[in-house]
Amino acid sequence: QVREAFYGYEVQRIQRGRDDIRVMVRYPESDRKAIRSLDGFMVTNTNGYRVPLSTIATLIPETSPATIFRIDRNRTINVRADINKQNTNMLVLQNELREYIDAILESYPDIAYSMEGEAKEQRQSFGSLGWGLLFVMFIIYSLLAIPFKSYWQPIIVMAVIPFGAIGAIGGHWIMGMELTLISLLGMLALIGIVVNDSLVLVDFINKRRAETGDLIKSVSVAASARFRPVILTSLTTFLGLMPLLFEQSTQAQFLIPMAVSLGFGILFATVITLLLVPINYLVVEDCGRWKRAFKAWLGYHPNQQTGEG
């Protein structure tokens, strides 16, 4: 009744050419603009009696939204803010906001919220990075397994990849920078670089072993024989990135996190590579030797597999 009095009640539609004209019955404009008209409005109850609106409803003047937005038929409100990224950690702020909002909404179970804008873009980017990482790892493993003709030696080469990520994170800590999406992209690009040094060592061990037949000697001389090319490759890469690391221009700030991931990641991974690859090579060979010994043992006791004897 209130809506029909102030908004109008459609009593007729008139067709004029292509236009559909609706005839509405409602209060005059002067009464629709006055609060006293709402206070004294008479409502007909279920018994047919007319009573003032103020006797059956409490009227509280408030400001209503100028526009109502809905998503999936749910009324929504957007809270926007611009954050100064120079002195604010976005990830920490988002976690604090989630804890604060979750505590408030415990009393309002019908209300839900979601982080949109840049937070949504970050979620989508992290999801795509995860699939990209799996794809890159599979491609690298396949490319290494074909020339090595082995299922295990590619794992020796790829074992240094996590240490590159550790070096990248340490580089951000040394430079006093926060991890960003560009930093993660730099770590993704770092995978292909750190694999090179490990690949050089494994290939050298394979060739030296094929020539001499001595596994221990081939592994022991691998790091010292390939020390110079491995170190020079890493140092030249890091030195090439140094101008970008200390660039102060505004345009370069966008790329500096990627340069930090690449530079410090490859330095740390190189040191680990010279120690880890020979050790992993011997571990894999020991595992292969134990596997062959176990197969030989099974072949020597065939009845144990069937439970006979």
PDB file of N, CA, C and O in Angstrom, residues 15 53 57 75 82 123 125 127 146 204-206 260 262 280 303:
ATOM      1  N   GLN A  15      -1.403   2.029 -25.753  1.00  0.00           N
ATOM      2  CA  GLN A  15      -0.470   1.863 -26.857  1.00  0.00           C
ATOM      3  C   GLN A  15      -0.563   3.058 -27.798  1.00  0.00           C
ATOM      4  O   GLN A  15      -1.610   3.322 -28.378  1.00  0.00           O
ATOM      5  N   LEU A  53       0.033   4.428   9.678  1.00  0.00           N
ATOM      6  CA  LEU A  53       1.228   3.622   9.459  1.00  0.00           C
ATOM      7  C   LEU A  53       2.133   3.628  10.678  1.00  0.00           C
ATOM      8  O   LEU A  53       2.796   2.627  10.972  1.00  0.00           O
ATOM      9  N   ALA A  57       4.312   0.331  12.295  1.00  0.00           N
ATOM     10  CA  ALA A  57       5.685   0.312  11.802  1.00  0.00           C
ATOM     11  C   ALA A  57       6.473   1.441  12.436  1.00  0.00           C
ATOM     12  O   ALA A  57       5.899   2.496  12.772  1.00  0.00           O
ATOM     13  N   ARG A  75      22.577  -8.994  -3.226  1.00  0.00           N
ATOM     14  CA  ARG A  75      22.955  -7.582  -3.125  1.00  0.00           C
ATOM     15  C   ARG A  75      24.404  -7.470  -2.665  1.00  0.00           C
ATOM     16  O   ARG A  75      24.820  -8.150  -1.727  1.00  0.00           O
ATOM     17  N   ASP A  82      43.015   2.294  -2.115  1.00  0.00           N
ATOM     18  CA  ASP A  82      44.323   2.299  -2.774  1.00  0.00           C
ATOM     19  C   ASP A  82      45.401   2.155  -1.713  1.00  0.00           C
ATOM     20  O   ASP A  82      45.426   2.907  -0.732  1.00  0.00           O
ATOM     21  N   ARG A 123      45.353 -14.362  -7.202  1.00  0.00           N
ATOM     22  CA  ARG A 123      44.923 -15.756  -7.092  1.00  0.00           C
ATOM     23  C   ARG A 123      44.949 -16.440  -8.455  1.00  0.00           C
ATOM     24  O   ARG A 123      45.398 -17.583  -8.586  1.00  0.00           O
ATOM     25  N   SER A 125      46.764 -15.550 -11.031  1.00  0.00           N
ATOM     26  CA  SER A 125      48.144 -15.664 -11.495  1.00  0.00           C
ATOM     27  C   SER A 125      48.871 -16.810 -10.805  1.00  0.00           C
ATOM     28  O   SER A 125      49.612 -17.566 -11.440  1.00  0.00           O
ATOM     29  N   GLY A 127      47.520 -19.482  -9.603  1.00  0.00           N
ATOM     30  CA  GLY A 127      47.002 -20.728 -10.154  1.00  0.00           C
ATOM     31  C   GLY A 127      47.629 -21.076 -11.487  1.00  0.00           C
ATOM     32  O   GLY A 127      48.026 -22.225 -11.734  1.00  0.00           O
ATOM     33  N   ILE A 146      65.803 -38.019 -22.660  1.00  0.00           N
ATOM     34  CA  ILE A 146      66.069 -38.548 -23.997  1.00  0.00           C
ATOM     35  C   ILE A 146      67.577 -38.682 -24.272  1.00  0.00           C
ATOM     36  O   ILE A 146      68.053 -39.759 -24.637  1.00  0.00           O
ATOM     37  N   PHE A 204      79.669 -34.404 -17.969  1.00  0.00           N
ATOM     38  CA  PHE A 204      81.112 -34.649 -17.823  1.00  0.00           C
ATOM     39  C   PHE A 204      81.365 -35.989 -17.129  1.00  0.00           C
ATOM     40  O   PHE A 204      82.255 -36.753 -17.530  1.00  0.00           O
ATOM     41  N   ILE A 205      80.599 -36.271 -16.066  1.00  0.00           N
ATOM     42  CA  ILE A 205      80.784 -37.536 -15.345  1.00  0.00           C
ATOM     43  C   ILE A 205      80.486 -38.725 -16.259  1.00  0.00           C
ATOM     44  O   ILE A 205      81.213 -39.730 -16.249  1.00  0.00           O
ATOM     45  N   ASN A 206      79.435 -38.615 -17.053  1.00  0.00           N
ATOM     46  CA  ASN A 206      79.091 -39.717 -17.961  1.00  0.00           C
ATOM     47  C   ASN A 206      80.207 -39.966 -18.985  1.00  0.00           C
ATOM     48  O   ASN A 206      80.579 -41.115 -19.248  1.00  0.00           O
ATOM     49  N   VAL A 260      66.472  -9.830  -9.094  1.00  0.00           N
ATOM     50  CA  VAL A 260      66.943 -10.359  -7.804  1.00  0.00           C
ATOM     51  C   VAL A 260      66.781 -11.870  -7.767  1.00  0.00           C
ATOM     52  O   VAL A 260      67.677 -12.604  -7.320  1.00  0.00           O
ATOM     53  N   LEU A 262      66.684 -13.970 -10.288  1.00  0.00           N
ATOM     54  CA  LEU A 262      67.622 -14.606 -11.213  1.00  0.00           C
ATOM     55  C   LEU A 262      69.055 -14.540 -10.698  1.00  0.00           C
ATOM     56  O   LEU A 262      69.783 -15.545 -10.695  1.00  0.00           O
ATOM     57  N   ASN A 280      74.658 -36.710  -5.372  1.00  0.00           N
ATOM     58  CA  ASN A 280      73.441 -37.343  -5.887  1.00  0.00           C
ATOM     59  C   ASN A 280      73.757 -38.414  -6.924  1.00  0.00           C
ATOM     60  O   ASN A 280      73.060 -39.434  -7.014  1.00  0.00           O
ATOM     61  N   ASN A 303      61.833 -69.732  -5.283  1.00  0.00           N
ATOM     62  CA  ASN A 303      60.708 -70.311  -4.569  1.00  0.00           C
ATOM     63  C   ASN A 303      60.115 -69.363  -3.528  1.00  0.00           C
ATOM     64  O   ASN A 303      58.990 -69.534  -3.095  1.00  0.00           O
TER      65      ASN A 303
END
